[in-house]
Structures are given as structure tokens and as C-alpha cells.
Coordinates of C-alpha atoms and ligand atoms in Angstrom, one line a residue:
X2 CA 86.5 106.4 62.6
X3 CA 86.2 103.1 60.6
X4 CA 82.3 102.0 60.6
X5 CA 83.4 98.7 62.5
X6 CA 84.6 100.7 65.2
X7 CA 81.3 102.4 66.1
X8 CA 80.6 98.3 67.3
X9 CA 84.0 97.8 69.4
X10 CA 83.7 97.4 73.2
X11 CA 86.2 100.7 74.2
X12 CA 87.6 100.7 77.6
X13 CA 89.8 103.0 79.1
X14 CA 92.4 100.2 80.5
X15 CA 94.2 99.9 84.1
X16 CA 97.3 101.1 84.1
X17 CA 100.1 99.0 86.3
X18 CA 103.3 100.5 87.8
X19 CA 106.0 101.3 85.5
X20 CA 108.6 98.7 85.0
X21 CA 111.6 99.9 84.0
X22 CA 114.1 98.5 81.6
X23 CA 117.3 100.1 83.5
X24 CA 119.3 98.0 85.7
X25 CA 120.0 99.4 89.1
X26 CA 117.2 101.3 90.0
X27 CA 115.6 101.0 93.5
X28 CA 111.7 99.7 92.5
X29 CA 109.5 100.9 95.2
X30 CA 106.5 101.4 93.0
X31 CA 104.5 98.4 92.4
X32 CA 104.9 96.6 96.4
X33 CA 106.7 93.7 94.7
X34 CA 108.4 92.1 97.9
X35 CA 112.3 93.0 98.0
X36 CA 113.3 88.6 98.8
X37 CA 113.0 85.8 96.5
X38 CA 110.5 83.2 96.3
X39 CA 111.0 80.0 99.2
X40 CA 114.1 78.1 98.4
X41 CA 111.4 75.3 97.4
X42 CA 110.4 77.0 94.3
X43 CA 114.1 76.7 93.3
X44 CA 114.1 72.7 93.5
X45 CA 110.4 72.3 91.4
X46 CA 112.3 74.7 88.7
X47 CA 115.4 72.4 88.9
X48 CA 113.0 69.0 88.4
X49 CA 111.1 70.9 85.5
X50 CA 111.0 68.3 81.9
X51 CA 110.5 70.9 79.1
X52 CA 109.3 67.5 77.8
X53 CA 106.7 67.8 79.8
X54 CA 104.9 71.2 78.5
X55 CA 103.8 69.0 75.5
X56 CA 100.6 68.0 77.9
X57 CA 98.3 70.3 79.0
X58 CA 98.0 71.2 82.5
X59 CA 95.5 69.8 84.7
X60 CA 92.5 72.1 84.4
X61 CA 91.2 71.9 88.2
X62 CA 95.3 72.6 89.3
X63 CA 94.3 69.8 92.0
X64 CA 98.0 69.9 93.5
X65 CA 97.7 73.8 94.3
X66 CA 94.2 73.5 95.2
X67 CA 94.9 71.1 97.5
X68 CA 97.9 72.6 99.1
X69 CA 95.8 75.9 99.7
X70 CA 93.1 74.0 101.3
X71 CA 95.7 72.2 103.4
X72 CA 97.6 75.4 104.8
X73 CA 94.6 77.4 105.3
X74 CA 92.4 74.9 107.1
X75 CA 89.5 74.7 104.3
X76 CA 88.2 71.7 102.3
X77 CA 89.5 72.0 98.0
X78 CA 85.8 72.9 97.2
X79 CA 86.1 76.0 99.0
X80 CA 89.2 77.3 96.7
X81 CA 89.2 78.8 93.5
X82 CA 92.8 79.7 91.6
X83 CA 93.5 81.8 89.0
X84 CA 96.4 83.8 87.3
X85 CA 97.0 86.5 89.8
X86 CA 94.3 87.7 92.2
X87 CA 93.5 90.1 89.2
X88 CA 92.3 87.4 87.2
X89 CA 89.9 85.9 90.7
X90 CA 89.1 89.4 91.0
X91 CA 88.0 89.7 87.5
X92 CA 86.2 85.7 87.7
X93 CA 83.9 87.3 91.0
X94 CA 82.9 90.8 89.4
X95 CA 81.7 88.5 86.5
X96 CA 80.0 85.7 88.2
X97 CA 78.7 87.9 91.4
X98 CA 78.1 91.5 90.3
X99 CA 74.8 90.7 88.2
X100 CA 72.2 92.7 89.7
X101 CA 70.0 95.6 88.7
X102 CA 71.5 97.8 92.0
X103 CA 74.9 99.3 92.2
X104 CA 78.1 97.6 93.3
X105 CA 79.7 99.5 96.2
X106 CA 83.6 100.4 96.8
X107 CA 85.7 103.3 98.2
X108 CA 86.5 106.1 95.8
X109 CA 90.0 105.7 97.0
X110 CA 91.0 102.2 96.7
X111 CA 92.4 99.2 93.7
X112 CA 92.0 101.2 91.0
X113 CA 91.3 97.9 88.9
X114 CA 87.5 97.5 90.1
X115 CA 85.9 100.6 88.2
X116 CA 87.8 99.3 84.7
X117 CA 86.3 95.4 85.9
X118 CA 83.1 96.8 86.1
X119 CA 83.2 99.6 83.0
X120 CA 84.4 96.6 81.0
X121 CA 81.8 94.0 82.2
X122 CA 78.9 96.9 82.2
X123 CA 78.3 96.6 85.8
X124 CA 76.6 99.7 87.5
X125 CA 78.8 100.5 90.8
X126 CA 78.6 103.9 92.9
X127 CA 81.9 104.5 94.9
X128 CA 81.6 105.6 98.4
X129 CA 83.9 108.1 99.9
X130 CA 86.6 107.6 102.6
X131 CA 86.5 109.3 105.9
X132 CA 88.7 112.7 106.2
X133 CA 91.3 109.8 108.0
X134 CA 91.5 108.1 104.7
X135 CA 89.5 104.6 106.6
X136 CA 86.7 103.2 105.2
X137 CA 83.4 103.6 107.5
X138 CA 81.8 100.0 107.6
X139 CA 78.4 101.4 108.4
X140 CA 78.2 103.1 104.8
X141 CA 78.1 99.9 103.8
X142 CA 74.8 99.0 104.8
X143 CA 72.4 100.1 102.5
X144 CA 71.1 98.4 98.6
X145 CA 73.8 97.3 96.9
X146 CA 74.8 94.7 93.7
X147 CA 77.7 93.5 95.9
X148 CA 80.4 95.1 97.9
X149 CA 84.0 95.5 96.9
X150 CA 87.1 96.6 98.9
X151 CA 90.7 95.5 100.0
X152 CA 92.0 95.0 103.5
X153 CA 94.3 96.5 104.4
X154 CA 92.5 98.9 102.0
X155 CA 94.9 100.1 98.8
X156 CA 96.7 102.3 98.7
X157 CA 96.2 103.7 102.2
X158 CA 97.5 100.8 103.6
X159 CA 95.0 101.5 106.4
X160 CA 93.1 98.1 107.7
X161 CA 89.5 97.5 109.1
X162 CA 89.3 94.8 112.0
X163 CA 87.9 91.6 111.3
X164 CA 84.3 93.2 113.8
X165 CA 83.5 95.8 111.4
X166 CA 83.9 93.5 108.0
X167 CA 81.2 91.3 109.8
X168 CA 79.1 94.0 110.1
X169 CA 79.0 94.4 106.3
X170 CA 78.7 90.9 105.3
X171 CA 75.8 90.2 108.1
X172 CA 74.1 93.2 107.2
X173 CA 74.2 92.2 103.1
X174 CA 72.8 88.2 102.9
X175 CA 71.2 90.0 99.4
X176 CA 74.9 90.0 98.1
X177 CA 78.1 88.4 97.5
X178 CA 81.0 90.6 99.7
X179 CA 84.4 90.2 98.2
X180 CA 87.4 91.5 100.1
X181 CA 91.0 91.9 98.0
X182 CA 93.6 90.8 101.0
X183 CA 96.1 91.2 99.0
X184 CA 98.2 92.7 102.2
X185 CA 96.7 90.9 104.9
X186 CA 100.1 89.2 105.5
X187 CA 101.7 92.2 106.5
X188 CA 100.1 92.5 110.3
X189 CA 96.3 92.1 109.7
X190 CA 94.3 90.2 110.7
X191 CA 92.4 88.3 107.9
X192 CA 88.5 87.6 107.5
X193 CA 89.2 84.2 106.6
X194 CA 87.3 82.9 109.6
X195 CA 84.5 85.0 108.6
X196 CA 83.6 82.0 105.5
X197 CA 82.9 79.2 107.2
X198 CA 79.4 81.4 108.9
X199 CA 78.9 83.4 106.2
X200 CA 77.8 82.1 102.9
X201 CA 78.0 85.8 101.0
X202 CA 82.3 86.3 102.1
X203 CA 84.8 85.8 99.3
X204 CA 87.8 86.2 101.0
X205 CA 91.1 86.9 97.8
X206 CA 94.7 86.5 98.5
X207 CA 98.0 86.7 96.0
X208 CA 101.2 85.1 95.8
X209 CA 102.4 88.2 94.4
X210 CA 103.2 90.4 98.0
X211 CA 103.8 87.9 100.5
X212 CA 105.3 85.4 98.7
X213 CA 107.9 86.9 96.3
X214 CA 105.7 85.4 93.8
X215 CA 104.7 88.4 91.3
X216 CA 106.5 86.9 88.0
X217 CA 104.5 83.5 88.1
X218 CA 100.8 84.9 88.5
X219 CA 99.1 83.7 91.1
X220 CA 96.0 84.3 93.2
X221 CA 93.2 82.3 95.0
X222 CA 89.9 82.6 96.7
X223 CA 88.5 81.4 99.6
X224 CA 85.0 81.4 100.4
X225 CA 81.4 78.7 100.5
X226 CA 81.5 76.5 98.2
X227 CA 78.4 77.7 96.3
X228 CA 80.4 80.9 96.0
X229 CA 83.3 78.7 94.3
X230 CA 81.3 76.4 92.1
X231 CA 79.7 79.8 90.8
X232 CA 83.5 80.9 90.0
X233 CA 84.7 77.9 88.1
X234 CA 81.2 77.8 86.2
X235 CA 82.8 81.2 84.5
X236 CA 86.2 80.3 84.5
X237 CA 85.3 77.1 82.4
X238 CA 83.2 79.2 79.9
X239 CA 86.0 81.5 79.3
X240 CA 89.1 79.6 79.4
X241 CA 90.0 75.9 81.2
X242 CA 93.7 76.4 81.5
X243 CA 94.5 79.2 83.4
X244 CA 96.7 77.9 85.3
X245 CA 100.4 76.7 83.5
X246 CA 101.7 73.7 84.8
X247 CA 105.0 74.7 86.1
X248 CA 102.8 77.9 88.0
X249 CA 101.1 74.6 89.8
X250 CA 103.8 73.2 91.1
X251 CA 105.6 76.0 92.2
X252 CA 102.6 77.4 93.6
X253 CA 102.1 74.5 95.8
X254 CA 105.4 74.2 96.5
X255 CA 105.7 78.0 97.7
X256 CA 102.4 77.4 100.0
X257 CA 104.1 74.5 101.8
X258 CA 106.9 76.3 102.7
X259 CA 105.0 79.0 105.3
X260 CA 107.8 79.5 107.9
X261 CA 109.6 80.8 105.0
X262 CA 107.2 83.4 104.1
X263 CA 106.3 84.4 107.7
X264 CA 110.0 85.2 108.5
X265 CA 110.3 87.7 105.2
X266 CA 106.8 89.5 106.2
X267 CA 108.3 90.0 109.6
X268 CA 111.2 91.7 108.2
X269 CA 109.4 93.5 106.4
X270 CA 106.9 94.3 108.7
X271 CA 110.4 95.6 111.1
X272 CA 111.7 98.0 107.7
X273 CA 108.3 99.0 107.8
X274 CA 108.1 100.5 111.3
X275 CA 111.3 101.5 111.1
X276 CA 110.7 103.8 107.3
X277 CA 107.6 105.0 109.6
X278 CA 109.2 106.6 112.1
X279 CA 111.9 108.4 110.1
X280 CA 109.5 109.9 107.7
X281 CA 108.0 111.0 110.0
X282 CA 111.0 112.8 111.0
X283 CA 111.6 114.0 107.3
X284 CA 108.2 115.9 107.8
X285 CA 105.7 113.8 106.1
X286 CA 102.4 112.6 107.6
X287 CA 102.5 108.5 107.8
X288 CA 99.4 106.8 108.2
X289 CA 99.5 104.0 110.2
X290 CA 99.7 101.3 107.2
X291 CA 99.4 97.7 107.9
X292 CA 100.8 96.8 104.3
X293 CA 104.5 96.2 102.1
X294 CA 103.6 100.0 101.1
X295 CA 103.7 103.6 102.9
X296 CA 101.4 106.0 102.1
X297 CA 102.6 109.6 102.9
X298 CA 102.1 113.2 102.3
X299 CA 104.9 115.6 102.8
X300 CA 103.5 119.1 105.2
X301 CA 105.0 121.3 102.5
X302 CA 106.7 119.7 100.1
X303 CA 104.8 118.5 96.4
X304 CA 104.6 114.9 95.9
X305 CA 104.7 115.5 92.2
X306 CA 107.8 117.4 92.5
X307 CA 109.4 114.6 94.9
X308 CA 108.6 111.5 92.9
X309 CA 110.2 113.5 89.5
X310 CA 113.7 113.6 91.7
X311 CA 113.6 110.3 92.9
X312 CA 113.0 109.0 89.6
X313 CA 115.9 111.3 88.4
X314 CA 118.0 109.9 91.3
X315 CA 117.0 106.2 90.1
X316 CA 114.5 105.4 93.0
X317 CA 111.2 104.7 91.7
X318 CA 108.2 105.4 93.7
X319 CA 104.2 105.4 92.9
X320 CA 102.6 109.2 92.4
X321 CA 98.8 109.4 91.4
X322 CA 97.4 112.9 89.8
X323 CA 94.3 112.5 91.1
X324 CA 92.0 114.6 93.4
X325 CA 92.0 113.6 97.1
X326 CA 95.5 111.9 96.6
X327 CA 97.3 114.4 94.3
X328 CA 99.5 115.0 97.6
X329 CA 100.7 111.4 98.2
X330 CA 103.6 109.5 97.7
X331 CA 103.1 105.7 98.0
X332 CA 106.4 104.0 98.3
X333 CA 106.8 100.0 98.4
X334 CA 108.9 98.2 101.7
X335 CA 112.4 97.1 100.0
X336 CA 115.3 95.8 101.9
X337 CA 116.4 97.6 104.7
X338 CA 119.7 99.0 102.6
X339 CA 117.1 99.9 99.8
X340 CA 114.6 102.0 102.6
X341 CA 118.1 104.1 103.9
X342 CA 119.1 104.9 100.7
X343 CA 115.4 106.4 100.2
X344 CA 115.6 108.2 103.1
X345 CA 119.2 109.4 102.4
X346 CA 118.3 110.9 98.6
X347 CA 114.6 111.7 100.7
X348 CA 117.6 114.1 102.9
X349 CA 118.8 115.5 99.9
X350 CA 116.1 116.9 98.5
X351 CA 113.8 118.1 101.2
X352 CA 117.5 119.0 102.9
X353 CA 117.0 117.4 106.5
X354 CA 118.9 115.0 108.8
X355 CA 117.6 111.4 109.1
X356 CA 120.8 109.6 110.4
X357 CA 120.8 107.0 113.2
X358 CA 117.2 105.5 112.6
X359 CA 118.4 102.3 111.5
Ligands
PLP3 C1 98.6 93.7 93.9 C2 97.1 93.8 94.1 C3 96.3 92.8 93.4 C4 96.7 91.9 92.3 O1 97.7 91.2 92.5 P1 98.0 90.0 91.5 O2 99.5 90.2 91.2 O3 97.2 90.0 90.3 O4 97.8 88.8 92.4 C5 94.9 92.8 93.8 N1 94.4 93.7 94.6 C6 95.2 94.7 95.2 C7 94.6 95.6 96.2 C8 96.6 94.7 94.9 O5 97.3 95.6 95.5

């Protein structure tokens, strides 16, 4: 080792889904959603000046801002944007988790939080899931540096009701509860509600599920606006222009549009029950997941083994050799056409029947 390197900051990074260079696979493995953006996307991209990328963009992105507030019933000082809810995930473990006690979140859950905090040197203790794979809200009340978790949790795809999150956010006024709904669009209910009586919720959401909107990065939060003005304090001493200008407009443009994003969840939300139902059948155990994912264990069958032939057979799924989830297959909600021809290559290697569920 060089004698500078005994001075660098290591980190053992996050690793994303793979994304694969190959042209007609089936992508289940990173719960990208299966339909484009709104059709109002489109028309900003068609107005676009390349002239115009001379400026900078406006630092505050007022027009997405603005368009947030708007759809989700909140004033613009109660919204902070960033690029991707990893980046507003990464702005609240800076700006919140500052205290001497331990951060809280599941053992099983985004497997971004422990790198945030490794790399920002912030003590955390993670706190086991229930043999059910759910989270039990009452572990929740005890010291803690701040508290930590998605809803619909990741990647169980299992969701707490808006009651028990309550519980943990009344029970904490010492510190600032973030919850990642990053799936919340996909039949939960979201804590959103929760913000305007509790001063200590930040409530973050992506464009990246819901919205189609993966490629253009972006992600917001919703919470007091104490809790924001904290947020953009950090996001100003880092970097002022997170946000590109044509992610703005399309952005706000994309938020508009919400009968257009409703309808896809619902059909995805359909595929999902449906995919439910005949794994089931194939003999794997489905928790009931409220998310654009499946997470499943097959009763005799190895995960490992399954994910190397789907792969093999072009269909890309998301395997973790970890303990406590070793056994578990998470696979993303594509197209209807995309979830048969799962289950039809799922047929032909476990060797079953799965015909007529469609
Ligand atoms: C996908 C995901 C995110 C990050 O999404 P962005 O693309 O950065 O908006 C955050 N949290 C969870 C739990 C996710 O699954």
C-alpha cells in the first residue's frame, strides 16, 4: 500500500442491479416499471433548445418544486428534490443522523443505508425482522440517532399501516424518522399525512418506480419545513445544481400528468396479483407484497440454482447470498406478456403446469 492510501476514506460501495448490455432479455431485477414515462414527458423533450444548456439550471428547481407541492397538497417549503431518492436519502442521513446514539433500521431492508452511514461515519444498530419477514413498530421505541426504513419495506415488499408508523414517530420527538416510500404507489397507503402533525416525519418518494422515470434521476421529500430548510442547508454546501434542467421540466411535467401514472400502477398492481397466485401454484411461498416486486422462496427448490437458469434463459431476476434471504428470489412486475413468459421458463425448470392463470 502507497503511504497516501493509509489517509483514503475506504468504503465498501452499494452495489445496484446488473444492467445488462444484451438486447432482448426480460429485466426483472432492478423493479424498473415495464411502461414509458407520461406521454407529457415526450412533448418537454420535443421543446428542448440544446441552446439552452449553455445557462445553468435554476438551483431551487422552483418549476418541480412547485408542481410537487401542488399534486401532493403541501406548501414548496415543505419539498426538497434531489437526483433520485438516493441522493435525498443520502442529503437526510447527512443533515439528520448526527447524534452520539445509534441510528435504527431492519437488518433486512435497502441495502443503501448501512454504506450511507459506513461512509458518513454514522453509528447505526440494525434491528431484526419478525420470523414473517414484517417489521415490529414497537422495536422501535427505544434511544435511537434516528430511525430509518422503507414502506412497503425492501425487498420484502411487506407494508406497515399508516397506525403503527405513528407509533414510531410519536414515540421518537428526540429524532428525525425518515421513511423510503419508494413503493408506496403500488397499494399502500402512504404516511404523507403523518407531516403536517409531526415535525420529526420525512416522508421520500422517486420517480423512478411509479413513474417510468428511472433514467432521469429523480426523487423528493416531503416533510416540516424545518426538516427541509435543514436539507437544502447540506445540499447547498455540497453541490447547488443537482438538478439538470431538462430533469426539471420533465419532472414537473411527469407529476402533472397523475391519471397517467395511476392507471400504469393499477396494471401493475393487476400482473401483480395475478404472478401471486400462480407462484404460488409453482410451489413457492409469496408474501403478501404491496410493491412492483415479488419476494419468494421456492419449498424445495434453490434460489441460487433458479436465478443461474433464468439468467441462462435470458430472464433476469434479483438473488442475494446473504443469510436470512439466501433462499429468495425477488423478481420485478413487467408486462403481463413478460410475467407469462417467467412463469412458462419458471415451468420448465421446476417441471410443473401453470397454464390458464392469465
Ligand atoms: C429504488 C429505491 C430507491 C432509490 O431510487 P432512486 O432511483 O434513487 O430514486 C430508494 N429506496 C428504495 C427502498 C428503493 O427500492
Amino acid at each position: 500500500m502507497s503511504d497516501w492510501e493509509n489517509n483514503v476514506r475506504k468504503i465498501v460501495p452499494y452495489t445496484p442491479g446488473e444492467q445488462p448490455k444484451e438486447k432482448n432479455i426480460i429485466k426483472l431485477n432492478t423493479n424498473e416499471n415495464p411502461f414509458p414515462p407520461s406521454p407529457k414527458v415526450d412533448e418537454v423533450l420535443k421543446d428542448i433548445k440544446y441552446t439552452d444548456m449553455r445557462l445553468y439550471p435554476d438551483p431551487d428547481s422552483t418549476e418541480l418544486v412547485k408542481a410537487i407541492a401542488n399534486t401532493y397538497g403541501v406548501k414548496p417549503s415543505e419539498v426538497f428534490v434531489g437526483v433520485g431518492s438516493d441522493d435525498v436519502l443520502s442529503v437526510a442521513f447527512l443533515s439528520f443522523f448526527n447524534s452520539e446514539k445509534p441510528v435504527l433500521f431492519p437488518d433486512i431492508t435497502y441495502s443503501f443505508y448501512d454504506v450511507w452511514a459506513k461512509v458518513y461515519g454514522i453509528d447505526y444498530v440494525t434491528v431484526p425482522l419478525k420470523s414473517d419477514l414484517t417489521i415490529e413498530s414497537r422495536d422501535y421505541v427505544r434511544e435511537n440517532g434516528g430511525i430509518v426504513f422503507p414502506n412497503p419495506n425492501a425487498p420484502t415488499g411487506l407494508l406497515m399501516s399508516v397506525g403503527d408508523i405513528e407509533t414510531i414517530v410519536k414515540a421518537n420527538p428526540g429524532s428525525v424518522v425518515i421513511i423510503d416510500e419508494a413503493y408506496i404507489d403500488f397499494g399502500g397507503t402512504s404516511c404523507l399525512s403523518l407531516t403536517k402533525k409531526y415535525d420529526n416525519l420525512l416522508v421520500v418518494q422517486t420517480f423512478s418506480k411509479s413513474r417510468s422515470m428511472a433514467g432521469m434521476r429523480i426523487g423528493f421529500a416531503i416533510g416540516n419545513e424545518k426538516l427541509i430548510k435543514y436539507m437544502n442547508d447540506v445540499k447547498f454546501s455540497i453541490n447547488s445544481y443537482t438538478m439538470n434542467r431538462v430533469t426539471i421540466l420533465c419532472g414537473a411535467a411527469a407529476v402533472k400528468d397523475q391519471q397517467y401514472y395511476k392507471d400504469n400502477c393499477a396494471r401493475i398492481i393487476k400482473t401483480r396479483e395475478h404472478t401471486k397466485k400462480a407462484l404460488a401454484r409453482l410451489g413457492f411461498e409469496v408474501p403478501d407484497s404491496m410493491a412492483n416486486f415479488v419476494f419468494v422462496k421456492h419449498k424445495t427448490a434453490s434460489a441460487g440454482e433458479i436465478f443461474e437458469e433464468l439468467k441462462k434463459r435470458g430472464i433476469y431476476v434479483r438473488h442475494w447470498d446473504k443469510p436470512i434471504i439466501k433462499d429468495y428470489l425477488r423478481i420485478t412486475i413487467g408486462t403481463s406478456s413478460d410475467m407469462l413468459k417467467l412463469l412458462g421458463t419458471l415451468e420448465e425448470i421446476l417441471g410443473k403446469d401453470t397454464s390458464q392463470v392469465f
